[in-house]
CSV table of C-alpha atoms in Angstrom, one decimal:
chain,number,residue,atom,x,y,z
Y,1,UNK,CA,0.0,0.0,0.0
Y,2,UNK,CA,1.3,3.5,-0.8
Y,3,UNK,CA,2.4,5.9,1.8
Y,4,UNK,CA,-0.1,8.5,3.0
Y,5,UNK,CA,1.8,11.3,1.2
Y,6,UNK,CA,1.6,9.3,-2.1
Y,7,UNK,CA,-2.2,8.8,-1.5
Y,8,UNK,CA,-2.7,12.5,-0.8
Y,9,UNK,CA,-0.7,13.3,-3.9
Y,10,UNK,CA,-2.9,10.9,-6.0
Y,11,UNK,CA,-6.1,12.5,-4.7
Y,12,UNK,CA,-4.7,15.9,-5.4
Y,13,UNK,CA,-3.8,15.0,-9.0
Y,14,UNK,CA,-7.3,13.5,-9.5
Y,15,UNK,CA,-8.9,16.6,-8.1
Y,16,UNK,CA,-7.0,19.1,-10.2
Y,17,UNK,CA,-7.5,17.0,-13.3
Y,18,UNK,CA,-11.2,18.2,-13.6
Y,19,UNK,CA,-10.4,21.9,-13.8
Y,20,UNK,CA,-7.6,21.2,-16.2
Y,21,UNK,CA,-9.9,19.0,-18.3
Y,22,UNK,CA,-12.4,21.9,-18.4
Y,23,UNK,CA,-9.7,24.3,-19.5
Y,24,UNK,CA,-8.5,21.9,-22.2
Y,25,UNK,CA,-12.1,21.4,-23.3
Y,26,UNK,CA,-12.8,25.2,-23.5
Y,27,UNK,CA,-9.5,25.9,-25.2
Y,28,UNK,CA,-10.1,23.2,-27.8
Y,29,UNK,CA,-13.7,24.4,-28.4
Y,30,UNK,CA,-12.6,28.0,-28.8
Y,31,UNK,CA,-10.0,27.3,-31.5
Y,32,UNK,CA,-11.3,27.0,-35.1
Y,33,UNK,CA,-8.5,24.5,-36.1
Y,34,UNK,CA,-9.8,22.0,-33.5
Y,35,UNK,CA,-13.5,22.5,-34.2
Y,36,UNK,CA,-13.6,20.0,-37.2
Y,37,UNK,CA,-11.9,17.3,-35.1
Y,38,UNK,CA,-14.2,18.0,-32.1
Y,39,UNK,CA,-17.2,17.9,-34.4
Y,40,UNK,CA,-16.2,14.4,-35.6
Y,41,UNK,CA,-15.6,13.2,-32.0
Y,42,UNK,CA,-19.0,14.6,-31.1
Y,43,UNK,CA,-20.8,13.0,-34.0
Y,44,UNK,CA,-19.1,9.6,-33.3
Y,45,UNK,CA,-20.0,9.9,-29.7
Y,46,UNK,CA,-23.6,10.7,-30.6
Y,47,UNK,CA,-23.8,7.8,-33.0
Y,48,UNK,CA,-22.2,5.4,-30.6
Y,49,UNK,CA,-24.5,6.4,-27.7
Y,50,UNK,CA,-27.6,6.1,-29.9
Y,51,UNK,CA,-26.6,2.7,-31.3
Y,52,UNK,CA,-25.8,1.4,-27.8
Y,53,UNK,CA,-29.1,2.7,-26.4
Y,54,UNK,CA,-31.0,1.2,-29.3
Y,55,UNK,CA,-29.2,-2.1,-28.9
Y,56,UNK,CA,-29.9,-2.2,-25.2
Y,57,UNK,CA,-33.6,-1.2,-25.6
Y,58,UNK,CA,-34.1,-3.5,-28.5
Y,59,UNK,CA,-35.2,-0.8,-30.9
Y,60,UNK,CA,-33.8,0.9,-34.0
Y,61,UNK,CA,-31.3,3.8,-33.6
Y,62,UNK,CA,-32.6,7.2,-34.5
Y,63,UNK,CA,-31.1,8.7,-37.6
Y,64,UNK,CA,-31.0,12.3,-36.4
Y,65,UNK,CA,-27.7,14.2,-36.6
Y,66,UNK,CA,-26.7,16.8,-34.0
Y,67,UNK,CA,-25.9,20.3,-35.1
Y,68,UNK,CA,-22.3,21.4,-35.6
Y,69,UNK,CA,-22.4,23.4,-32.3
Y,70,UNK,CA,-23.7,20.4,-30.4
Y,71,UNK,CA,-21.2,18.1,-32.0
Y,72,UNK,CA,-18.3,20.5,-31.1
Y,73,UNK,CA,-19.6,20.7,-27.5
Y,74,UNK,CA,-20.0,16.9,-27.3
Y,75,UNK,CA,-16.5,16.4,-28.8
Y,76,UNK,CA,-15.0,18.9,-26.3
Y,77,UNK,CA,-16.8,16.9,-23.5
Y,78,UNK,CA,-15.2,13.7,-24.9
Y,79,UNK,CA,-11.8,15.3,-24.9
Y,80,UNK,CA,-12.2,16.5,-21.3
Y,81,UNK,CA,-13.5,13.2,-20.0
Y,82,UNK,CA,-10.7,11.4,-21.9
Y,83,UNK,CA,-8.2,13.6,-20.2
Y,84,UNK,CA,-9.7,12.8,-16.8
Y,85,UNK,CA,-9.7,9.1,-17.6
Y,86,UNK,CA,-6.0,9.2,-18.7
Y,87,UNK,CA,-5.0,11.0,-15.5
Y,88,UNK,CA,-7.0,8.5,-13.4
Y,89,UNK,CA,-5.4,5.5,-15.2
Y,90,UNK,CA,-1.9,7.1,-14.8
Y,91,UNK,CA,-2.5,7.7,-11.1
Y,92,UNK,CA,-3.7,4.1,-10.6
Y,93,UNK,CA,-0.8,2.6,-12.5
Y,94,UNK,CA,1.6,4.8,-10.5
Y,95,UNK,CA,0.0,3.8,-7.2
Y,96,UNK,CA,0.2,0.1,-8.2
Y,97,UNK,CA,3.9,0.5,-9.2
Y,98,UNK,CA,4.8,2.2,-6.0
Y,99,UNK,CA,2.9,-0.5,-4.0
Y,100,UNK,CA,4.6,-3.3,-6.0
Y,101,UNK,CA,8.0,-1.7,-5.5
Y,102,UNK,CA,7.4,-1.3,-1.8
Y,103,UNK,CA,6.3,-4.9,-1.5
Y,104,UNK,CA,9.4,-6.1,-3.4
Y,105,UNK,CA,11.6,-3.9,-1.2
Y,106,UNK,CA,10.0,-5.4,1.9
Y,107,UNK,CA,10.5,-8.9,0.5
Y,108,UNK,CA,14.2,-8.2,-0.2
Y,109,UNK,CA,14.7,-6.9,3.3
Y,110,UNK,CA,13.0,-10.0,4.7
Y,111,UNK,CA,15.2,-12.2,2.6
Y,112,UNK,CA,18.3,-10.3,3.7
Y,113,UNK,CA,17.4,-10.7,7.4
Y,114,UNK,CA,16.9,-14.5,6.7
Y,115,UNK,CA,20.3,-14.8,5.1
Y,116,UNK,CA,21.9,-12.8,8.0
Y,117,UNK,CA,20.2,-15.2,10.5
Y,118,UNK,CA,21.4,-18.2,8.4
Y,119,UNK,CA,25.0,-16.8,8.5
Y,120,UNK,CA,24.8,-16.4,12.3
Y,121,UNK,CA,23.4,-19.9,12.7
Y,122,UNK,CA,26.2,-21.4,10.5
Y,123,UNK,CA,28.8,-19.5,12.5
Y,124,UNK,CA,27.3,-20.9,15.7
Y,125,UNK,CA,27.3,-24.4,14.2
Y,126,UNK,CA,31.0,-24.0,13.3
Y,127,UNK,CA,31.8,-22.7,16.8
Y,128,UNK,CA,29.9,-25.6,18.4
Y,129,UNK,CA,31.6,-28.1,16.1
Y,130,UNK,CA,35.0,-26.7,17.1
Y,131,UNK,CA,34.1,-27.0,20.8
Y,132,UNK,CA,32.8,-30.6,20.3
Y,133,UNK,CA,36.0,-31.6,18.5
Y,134,UNK,CA,38.1,-30.0,21.2
Y,135,UNK,CA,36.1,-31.8,23.9
Y,136,UNK,CA,36.5,-35.1,22.0
Y,137,UNK,CA,40.3,-34.7,21.9
Y,138,UNK,CA,40.2,-33.9,25.6
Y,139,UNK,CA,38.0,-36.9,26.3
Y,140,UNK,CA,40.4,-39.1,24.4
Y,141,UNK,CA,43.3,-37.7,26.4
Y,142,UNK,CA,41.4,-38.3,29.6
Y,143,UNK,CA,40.6,-41.9,28.6
Y,144,UNK,CA,44.3,-42.4,27.9
Y,145,UNK,CA,45.2,-41.0,31.3
Y,146,UNK,CA,42.6,-43.2,33.0
Y,147,UNK,CA,43.9,-46.2,31.2
Y,148,UNK,CA,47.4,-45.3,32.3
Y,149,UNK,CA,46.2,-44.9,35.9
Y,150,UNK,CA,44.5,-48.3,35.7
Y,151,UNK,CA,47.7,-49.9,34.4
Y,152,UNK,CA,49.8,-48.2,37.1
Y,153,UNK,CA,47.2,-49.2,39.6
Y,154,UNK,CA,47.3,-52.8,38.4
Y,155,UNK,CA,51.1,-52.8,38.6
Y,156,UNK,CA,51.0,-51.4,42.1
Y,157,UNK,CA,48.5,-54.1,43.1
Y,158,UNK,CA,50.7,-56.8,41.7
Y,159,UNK,CA,53.7,-55.4,43.5
Y,160,UNK,CA,51.8,-55.2,46.8
Y,161,UNK,CA,50.6,-58.7,46.4
Y,162,UNK,CA,54.1,-59.9,45.8
Y,163,UNK,CA,55.3,-58.2,48.9
Y,164,UNK,CA,52.7,-59.8,51.0
């Protein structure tokens, strides 16, 4: 999940996209060079909406054509709404990417901690192994000494018995 600052930024961008879209819409509608394109967008939007409504209602689509002014207004509306949609998609993709990167970072940190713990455990095992080997050597040395003491003890017993 994104940080609160990122969330606030995303909401801010979404909020300012509407006024920007309105400015884009009015700027495009006020320029003669864009009027033809806006009129085409408007007519396409009108036709698509009428065909969709007719399909959903199970009737025939009306054949009326909007005026050039209405087509330009509708085209400008399509441009504005498209701008808002593109901004919303961009913000959503950015939030997803941030969230994904944050999750990947957390996973990498977790993996790093696991490897560090594994290294510590391996060092502990080596240390314990060294201690066990040292104790085994000492045990062998002690057994040898015990065996020597037994032998000496046996010899002393024999000498004592002979003296008796």
